[in-house]
XYZ file of C-alpha atoms in Angstrom:
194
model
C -145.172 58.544 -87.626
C -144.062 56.187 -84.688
C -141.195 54.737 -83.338
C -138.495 52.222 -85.333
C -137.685 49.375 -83.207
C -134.940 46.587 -83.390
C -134.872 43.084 -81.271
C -132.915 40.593 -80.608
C -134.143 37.055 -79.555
C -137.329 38.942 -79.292
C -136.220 41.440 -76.715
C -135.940 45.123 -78.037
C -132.589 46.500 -77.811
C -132.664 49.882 -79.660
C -135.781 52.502 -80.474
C -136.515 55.583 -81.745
C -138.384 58.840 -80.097
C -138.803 62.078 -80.756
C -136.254 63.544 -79.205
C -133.675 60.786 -80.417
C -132.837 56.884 -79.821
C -132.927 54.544 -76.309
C -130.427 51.783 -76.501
C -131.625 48.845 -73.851
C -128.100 47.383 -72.958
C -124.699 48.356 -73.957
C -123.810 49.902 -76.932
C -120.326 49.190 -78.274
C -118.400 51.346 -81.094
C -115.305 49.962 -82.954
C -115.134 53.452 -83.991
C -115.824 57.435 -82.486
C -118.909 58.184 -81.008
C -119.201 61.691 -80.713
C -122.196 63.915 -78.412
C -122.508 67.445 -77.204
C -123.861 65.869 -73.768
C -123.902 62.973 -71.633
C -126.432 63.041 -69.409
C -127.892 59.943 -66.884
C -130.990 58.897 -66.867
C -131.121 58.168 -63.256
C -132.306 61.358 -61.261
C -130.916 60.702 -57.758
C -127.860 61.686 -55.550
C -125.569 59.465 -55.104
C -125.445 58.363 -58.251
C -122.159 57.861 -60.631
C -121.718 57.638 -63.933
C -118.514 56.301 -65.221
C -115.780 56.581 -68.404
C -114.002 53.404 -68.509
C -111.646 51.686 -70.225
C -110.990 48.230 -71.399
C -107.530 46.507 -71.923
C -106.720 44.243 -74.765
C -107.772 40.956 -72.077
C -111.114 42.598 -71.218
C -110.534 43.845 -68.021
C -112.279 47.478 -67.488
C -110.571 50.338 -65.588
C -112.059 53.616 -64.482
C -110.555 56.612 -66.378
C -113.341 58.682 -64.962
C -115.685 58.400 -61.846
C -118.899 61.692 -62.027
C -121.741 61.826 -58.912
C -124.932 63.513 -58.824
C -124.165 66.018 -56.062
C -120.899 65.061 -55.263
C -117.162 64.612 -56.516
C -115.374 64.038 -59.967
C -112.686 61.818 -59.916
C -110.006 60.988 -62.473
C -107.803 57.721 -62.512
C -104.228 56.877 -63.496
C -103.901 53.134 -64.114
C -107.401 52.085 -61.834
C -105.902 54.778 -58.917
C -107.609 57.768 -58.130
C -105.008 60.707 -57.996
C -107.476 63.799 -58.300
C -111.131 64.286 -56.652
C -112.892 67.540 -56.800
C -114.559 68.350 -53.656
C -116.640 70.875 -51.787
C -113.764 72.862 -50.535
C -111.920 72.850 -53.718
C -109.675 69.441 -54.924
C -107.719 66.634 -53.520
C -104.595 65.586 -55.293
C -103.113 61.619 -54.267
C -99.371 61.764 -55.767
C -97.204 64.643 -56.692
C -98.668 67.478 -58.502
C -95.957 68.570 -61.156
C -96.177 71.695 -63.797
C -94.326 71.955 -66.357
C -94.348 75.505 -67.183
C -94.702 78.880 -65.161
C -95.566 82.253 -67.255
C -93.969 80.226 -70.215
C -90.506 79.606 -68.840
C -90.218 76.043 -69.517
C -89.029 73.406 -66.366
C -90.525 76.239 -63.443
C -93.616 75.273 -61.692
C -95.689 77.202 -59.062
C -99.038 76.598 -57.227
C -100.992 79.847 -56.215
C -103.408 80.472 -53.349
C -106.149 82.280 -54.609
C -107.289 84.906 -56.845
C -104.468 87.196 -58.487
C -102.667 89.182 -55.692
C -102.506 86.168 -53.507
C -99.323 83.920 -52.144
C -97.732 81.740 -54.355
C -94.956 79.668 -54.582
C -92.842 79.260 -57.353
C -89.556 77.672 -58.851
C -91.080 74.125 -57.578
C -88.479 71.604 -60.041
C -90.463 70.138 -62.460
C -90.119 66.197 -61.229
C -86.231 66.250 -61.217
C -86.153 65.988 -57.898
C -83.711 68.541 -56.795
C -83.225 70.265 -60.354
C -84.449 73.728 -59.670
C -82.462 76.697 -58.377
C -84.242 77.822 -55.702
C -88.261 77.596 -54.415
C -89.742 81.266 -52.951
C -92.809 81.945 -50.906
C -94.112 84.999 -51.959
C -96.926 87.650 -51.973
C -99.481 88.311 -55.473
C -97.090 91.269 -56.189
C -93.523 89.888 -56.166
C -92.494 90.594 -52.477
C -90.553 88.023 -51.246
C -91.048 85.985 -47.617
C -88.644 82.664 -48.024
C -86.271 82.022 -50.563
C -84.445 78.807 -50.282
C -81.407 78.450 -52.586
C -80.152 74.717 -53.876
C -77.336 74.159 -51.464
C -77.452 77.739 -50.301
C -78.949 79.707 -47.624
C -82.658 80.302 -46.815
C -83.239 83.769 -46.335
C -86.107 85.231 -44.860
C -87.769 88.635 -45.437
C -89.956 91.728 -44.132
C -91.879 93.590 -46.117
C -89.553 92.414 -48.713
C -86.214 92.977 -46.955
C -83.987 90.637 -46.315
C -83.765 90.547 -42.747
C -82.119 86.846 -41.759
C -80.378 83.997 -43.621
C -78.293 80.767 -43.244
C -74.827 80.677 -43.726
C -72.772 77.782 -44.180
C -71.402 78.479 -40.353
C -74.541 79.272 -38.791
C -77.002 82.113 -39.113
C -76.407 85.895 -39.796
C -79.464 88.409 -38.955
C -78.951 91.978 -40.932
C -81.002 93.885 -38.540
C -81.358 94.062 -34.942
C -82.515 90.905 -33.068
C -84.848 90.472 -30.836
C -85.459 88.144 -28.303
C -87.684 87.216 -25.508
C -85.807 84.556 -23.391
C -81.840 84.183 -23.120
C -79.394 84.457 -25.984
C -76.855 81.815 -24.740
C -73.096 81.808 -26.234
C -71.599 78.959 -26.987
C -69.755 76.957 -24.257
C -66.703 78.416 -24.386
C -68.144 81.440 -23.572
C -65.982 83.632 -25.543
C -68.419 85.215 -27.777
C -69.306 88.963 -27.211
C -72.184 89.968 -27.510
C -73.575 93.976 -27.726
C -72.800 96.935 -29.946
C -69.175 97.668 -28.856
């Protein structure tokens, strides 16, 4: 009705409980180990627990970095490229998707719950591949379109209201201004309604 221990060079190494087994040391598995939890035994801030991995010369590398009361951070190749944090996440490197609403090689990142900003058509890591990126609201409207070797338009309340043009700019409504609008230096350029 006790505990099973097992030694080594008279030093205990492994025991049972009643709530399971302590291991005193490492534990190494040529095979899976597999647990519904992994929990610390040390109860203080601060501290991390780690998943690591080692390489076929021995060397360990952090795959995954866990502290009480603080961040999670995953690793690519020893380098941390993602951190959780109190105001959300931290991404080191580029942050690629490779699928938006099922529509293969489209990416977005949204702001929020549903009904907030997003931005979508972000390539998907081919540098240049996708058609066209838009800024826009949680129900479609957009605010910036910028076409691949194309205008950028820009937009009110979902109108299109100014855009580049492959001589200059063209507004299609009035404009507005608040200082000087200045012709160019040859002065010839009318400006006005008639």
């Amino acid at each position: 009705d006790g505990a099973v221990e097992l030694y080594h060079d008279n030093s205990k190494k492994f025991e049972t409980t009643s709530t399971g087994a302590t291991v005193t040391g490492n534990l190494f598995s040529t095979g899976k180990v597999f647990s519904d939890e992994l929990v610390s035994t040390t109860q203080s801030n601060g501290h991390s627990m780690f998943i690591k991995a080692r390489n076929a010369v021995g060397s360990e590398a952090t795959l995954i970095k866990g502290t009480i009361g603080g961040s999670v951070e995953l690793f690519h190749n020893s380098s941390k490229k993602f951190e959780t944090s109190s105001a959300g996440a931290i991404v080191t490197g580029e942050l690629t998707t490779t699928s938006v609403g099922g529509t293969a090689g489209k990416g977005s990142i949204a702001f929020g719950s549903s009904g907030a900003p997003f931005i979508e058509g972000l390539d998907s890591g081919n540098h240049g591949s996708g058609s066209q990126i838009k800024i826009a609201d949680g129900s479609g409207d957009n605010h910036i379109v910028c076409k691949k070797d194309d205008a950028v338009e820009l937009y009110h309340d979902s109108v299109l209201k100014f855009t580049t043009t492959s001589v200059g700019v063209s507004s299609l409504d009035t404009l507005i201004s608040h200082g000087e609008i200045r012709p160019a230096s040859d002065n010839s350029h009318s400006i006005g309604r008639s």
